[in-house]
Structure formats: C-alpha cells, structure tokens
Amino acid sequence: PEGYEFDDKTGKVVRVEKENLEENGSGTGAGTGGTSSSVADECGPQTVDGIIIGSRCEIQPGGRRGTVAFVGEVPEIGGGGHWVGVKFDEPVGRTDGTVGGESGKRYFDAGGTNMGGFLRGKNVQVGDFPERDIMDDLDSASSDGEDEL
C-alpha cells in the first residue's frame, strides 16, 4: 500500500516518509530512500541562499540572536554541507569561530569563547532582529502592577 515499501535488507515492510514517497515516485518497490538527495536538500547551497555575512539573525529553536559571520562549507564538521557561522549577542554558543579546538581552523572571530556557533541554514532567520536590551526586560517585569520585594 501507499506509504509503505519492502526493505530488501531486513525483509520487512517499512513505513516511508511522505517526502521519500515523492522522491521515489509511488513509493513502491525497493529504492534507496532518497538518502543522498535528502542530505543535499537539507545541507546544500540552496539552504543558505539569502543569508549574507553581516546580516542580523535569529536562531530557531531558542530565539538566540546575533550577526551572520560566515556562510559556506566546513569540512571539519561532520555531516558536510553548508553552514552558517553566527556571532551571538550573548555567550550562548559553543565556539569562538574556530573548528577543531585551539589548533583548529578559524572561520570567523566571535569575540570570545561561547560567543559563536555553526548552524544549518534552515535554523537561521535573517531579518530585523536588534539586540535585546536587558533593561527592557526588567522594566516590563516591574510594570505588571505588583509590588516589588
């Protein structure tokens, strides 16, 4: 039936994701499952189209904000494909713009430890995302009509 196919390796009928059905035609018969094209779809150059160095961005999930500092391939990171290097506004990252530790290759300068990150284009939204002002958060928290302690 549609949505299922026979897996020659295991000898069992397995459920096929909807996107794999479209790639394989009707989804019947043995196929590769579209793994090579799905990797290209998820990590290819089209995933970083419109993401320009210097643009402000917001990362999902989490709503972290920063500035795009690098766009391109980073062979040192497993999984291959294209990555977006982001210099975060706050120390919420996992890198300083270097891949491979202290002796690794620097792709951008994040301005400090934990100030940068390498992310997939699908997680980066470019737009008008100004730095958040911590004082704005404090002002809105104290204006809720309750007395402060």
mmCIF file of C-alpha atoms in Angstrom:
data_model
loop_
_atom_site.group_PDB
_atom_site.id
_atom_site.type_symbol
_atom_site.label_atom_id
_atom_site.label_comp_id
_atom_site.label_asym_id
_atom_site.label_seq_id
_atom_site.Cartn_x
_atom_site.Cartn_y
_atom_site.Cartn_z
ATOM 1 C CA PRO A 1 0.000 0.000 0.000
ATOM 2 C CA GLU A 2 0.980 3.626 -0.437
ATOM 3 C CA GLY A 3 3.180 4.883 2.395
ATOM 4 C CA TYR A 4 4.932 1.521 2.814
ATOM 5 C CA GLU A 5 7.631 -0.354 0.943
ATOM 6 C CA PHE A 6 9.501 -3.640 1.193
ATOM 7 C CA ASP A 7 13.014 -3.338 2.629
ATOM 8 C CA ASP A 8 15.230 -5.878 0.869
ATOM 9 C CA LYS A 9 17.865 -5.715 3.629
ATOM 10 C CA THR A 10 15.578 -6.624 6.523
ATOM 11 C CA GLY A 11 12.902 -8.490 4.598
ATOM 12 C CA LYS A 12 10.199 -6.420 6.277
ATOM 13 C CA VAL A 13 7.629 -3.890 5.177
ATOM 14 C CA VAL A 14 8.560 -0.420 6.445
ATOM 15 C CA ARG A 15 6.748 2.894 6.555
ATOM 16 C CA VAL A 16 8.091 5.529 4.151
ATOM 17 C CA GLU A 17 8.063 9.253 4.958
ATOM 18 C CA LYS A 18 5.910 11.402 2.675
ATOM 19 C CA GLU A 19 8.924 13.257 1.205
ATOM 20 C CA ASN A 20 10.547 9.917 0.299
ATOM 21 C CA LEU A 21 7.348 8.886 -1.496
ATOM 22 C CA GLU A 22 7.583 11.953 -3.714
ATOM 23 C CA GLU A 23 11.268 11.297 -4.468
ATOM 24 C CA ASN A 24 10.705 7.615 -5.303
ATOM 25 C CA GLY A 25 7.544 8.066 -7.319
ATOM 26 C CA SER A 26 4.745 5.918 -5.955
ATOM 27 C CA GLY A 27 6.831 4.645 -3.061
ATOM 28 C CA THR A 28 6.501 1.019 -4.102
ATOM 29 C CA GLY A 29 9.359 -1.337 -4.717
ATOM 30 C CA ALA A 30 12.883 -1.177 -3.370
ATOM 31 C CA GLY A 31 14.652 2.115 -3.526
ATOM 32 C CA THR A 32 17.468 3.996 -1.913
ATOM 33 C CA GLY A 33 15.045 6.010 0.174
ATOM 34 C CA GLY A 34 16.433 9.221 -1.292
ATOM 35 C CA THR A 35 19.140 9.494 1.338
ATOM 36 C CA SER A 36 21.709 11.206 -0.885
ATOM 37 C CA SER A 37 19.242 13.748 -2.256
ATOM 38 C CA SER A 38 17.700 14.390 1.157
ATOM 39 C CA VAL A 39 21.167 15.193 2.544
ATOM 40 C CA ALA A 40 21.720 17.587 -0.361
ATOM 41 C CA ASP A 41 18.286 19.125 0.200
ATOM 42 C CA GLU A 42 18.996 19.611 3.895
ATOM 43 C CA CYS A 43 22.598 20.843 3.646
ATOM 44 C CA GLY A 44 23.106 22.087 0.085
ATOM 45 C CA PRO A 45 23.932 25.614 -1.044
ATOM 46 C CA GLN A 46 20.220 26.403 -1.530
ATOM 47 C CA THR A 47 19.767 26.144 2.258
ATOM 48 C CA VAL A 48 21.891 29.261 2.786
ATOM 49 C CA ASP A 49 20.502 31.348 -0.094
ATOM 50 C CA GLY A 50 19.771 34.880 1.060
ATOM 51 C CA ILE A 51 21.905 34.571 4.191
ATOM 52 C CA ILE A 52 24.550 37.281 3.866
ATOM 53 C CA ILE A 53 27.541 37.967 6.096
ATOM 54 C CA GLY A 54 26.812 40.954 8.327
ATOM 55 C CA SER A 55 23.038 40.333 8.447
ATOM 56 C CA ARG A 56 21.230 40.243 11.770
ATOM 57 C CA CYS A 57 19.592 36.914 12.511
ATOM 58 C CA GLU A 58 17.562 34.892 14.955
ATOM 59 C CA ILE A 59 18.162 31.202 15.557
ATOM 60 C CA GLN A 60 15.369 28.686 15.997
ATOM 61 C CA PRO A 61 14.735 26.933 18.196
ATOM 62 C CA GLY A 62 15.583 29.165 21.116
ATOM 63 C CA GLY A 63 15.314 32.697 19.769
ATOM 64 C CA ARG A 64 19.036 33.415 20.152
ATOM 65 C CA ARG A 65 20.125 36.485 18.208
ATOM 66 C CA GLY A 66 23.325 37.509 16.551
ATOM 67 C CA THR A 67 25.102 38.509 13.361
ATOM 68 C CA VAL A 68 25.978 36.240 10.443
ATOM 69 C CA ALA A 69 29.776 35.989 10.308
ATOM 70 C CA PHE A 70 30.334 33.067 7.910
ATOM 71 C CA VAL A 71 28.426 31.200 5.208
ATOM 72 C CA GLY A 72 29.846 28.152 3.468
ATOM 73 C CA GLU A 73 31.191 24.638 3.775
ATOM 74 C CA VAL A 74 33.069 23.489 6.876
ATOM 75 C CA PRO A 75 34.652 20.107 6.089
ATOM 76 C CA GLU A 76 35.850 19.678 9.674
ATOM 77 C CA ILE A 77 32.258 19.405 10.930
ATOM 78 C CA GLY A 78 30.649 16.006 10.486
ATOM 79 C CA GLY A 79 27.718 15.769 8.138
ATOM 80 C CA GLY A 80 29.215 18.013 5.461
ATOM 81 C CA GLY A 81 27.206 20.558 3.561
ATOM 82 C CA HIS A 82 26.795 24.284 4.093
ATOM 83 C CA TRP A 83 26.842 26.017 7.459
ATOM 84 C CA VAL A 84 26.128 29.487 8.831
ATOM 85 C CA GLY A 85 28.573 30.887 11.378
ATOM 86 C CA VAL A 86 26.839 33.223 13.822
ATOM 87 C CA LYS A 87 28.385 35.654 16.301
ATOM 88 C CA PHE A 88 25.834 35.692 19.127
ATOM 89 C CA ASP A 89 24.883 38.771 21.147
ATOM 90 C CA GLU A 90 25.248 36.788 24.377
ATOM 91 C CA PRO A 91 27.550 33.883 25.379
ATOM 92 C CA VAL A 92 25.143 31.131 24.296
ATOM 93 C CA GLY A 93 27.290 29.480 21.630
ATOM 94 C CA ARG A 94 29.685 26.569 21.561
ATOM 95 C CA THR A 95 32.668 28.082 19.765
ATOM 96 C CA ASP A 96 34.730 31.209 19.212
ATOM 97 C CA GLY A 97 34.543 30.747 15.440
ATOM 98 C CA THR A 98 37.168 28.001 15.368
ATOM 99 C CA VAL A 99 36.564 24.368 14.436
ATOM 100 C CA GLY A 100 38.874 21.694 15.788
ATOM 101 C CA GLY A 101 39.967 23.121 19.147
ATOM 102 C CA GLU A 102 42.832 25.523 19.805
ATOM 103 C CA SER A 103 44.875 24.294 16.849
ATOM 104 C CA GLY A 104 41.838 24.214 14.554
ATOM 105 C CA LYS A 105 40.832 26.386 11.646
ATOM 106 C CA ARG A 106 39.265 29.785 12.335
ATOM 107 C CA TYR A 107 36.277 30.606 10.128
ATOM 108 C CA PHE A 108 35.254 33.821 11.893
ATOM 109 C CA ASP A 109 36.040 35.786 15.057
ATOM 110 C CA ALA A 110 33.160 35.504 17.510
ATOM 111 C CA GLY A 111 34.796 37.817 20.028
ATOM 112 C CA GLY A 112 35.174 35.242 22.776
ATOM 113 C CA THR A 113 34.537 31.731 23.974
ATOM 114 C CA ASN A 114 30.903 30.616 23.641
ATOM 115 C CA MET A 115 30.031 33.663 21.542
ATOM 116 C CA GLY A 116 29.695 31.809 18.235
ATOM 117 C CA GLY A 117 28.079 28.827 16.631
ATOM 118 C CA PHE A 118 27.811 26.920 13.364
ATOM 119 C CA LEU A 119 24.211 26.238 12.367
ATOM 120 C CA ARG A 120 22.276 24.870 9.429
ATOM 121 C CA GLY A 121 20.617 27.441 7.195
ATOM 122 C CA LYS A 122 17.170 26.042 7.994
ATOM 123 C CA ASN A 123 17.631 27.216 11.607
ATOM 124 C CA VAL A 124 18.726 30.770 10.738
ATOM 125 C CA GLN A 125 16.197 33.501 10.011
ATOM 126 C CA VAL A 126 17.691 36.715 8.660
ATOM 127 C CA GLY A 127 15.859 39.979 9.258
ATOM 128 C CA ASP A 128 15.397 42.956 11.547
ATOM 129 C CA PHE A 129 16.454 41.412 14.848
ATOM 130 C CA PRO A 130 18.009 44.124 17.011
ATOM 131 C CA GLU A 131 19.986 43.234 20.106
ATOM 132 C CA ARG A 132 17.749 42.729 23.082
ATOM 133 C CA ASP A 133 18.157 45.247 25.877
ATOM 134 C CA ILE A 134 18.161 43.587 29.281
ATOM 135 C CA MET A 135 16.801 46.793 30.806
ATOM 136 C CA ASP A 136 13.666 46.477 28.641
ATOM 137 C CA ASP A 137 13.027 43.066 30.166
ATOM 138 C CA LEU A 138 13.472 44.449 33.677
ATOM 139 C CA ASP A 139 11.177 47.410 33.006
ATOM 140 C CA SER A 140 8.376 45.218 31.648
ATOM 141 C CA ALA A 141 8.707 42.786 34.554
ATOM 142 C CA SER A 142 8.330 45.550 37.140
ATOM 143 C CA SER A 143 5.367 47.226 35.415
ATOM 144 C CA ASP A 144 2.980 44.345 35.937
ATOM 145 C CA GLY A 145 1.217 46.179 38.757
ATOM 146 C CA GLU A 146 2.651 44.065 41.576
ATOM 147 C CA ASP A 147 4.804 45.424 44.360
ATOM 148 C CA GLU A 148 8.488 44.658 44.248
ATOM 149 C CA LEU A 149 10.166 42.876 47.131
#
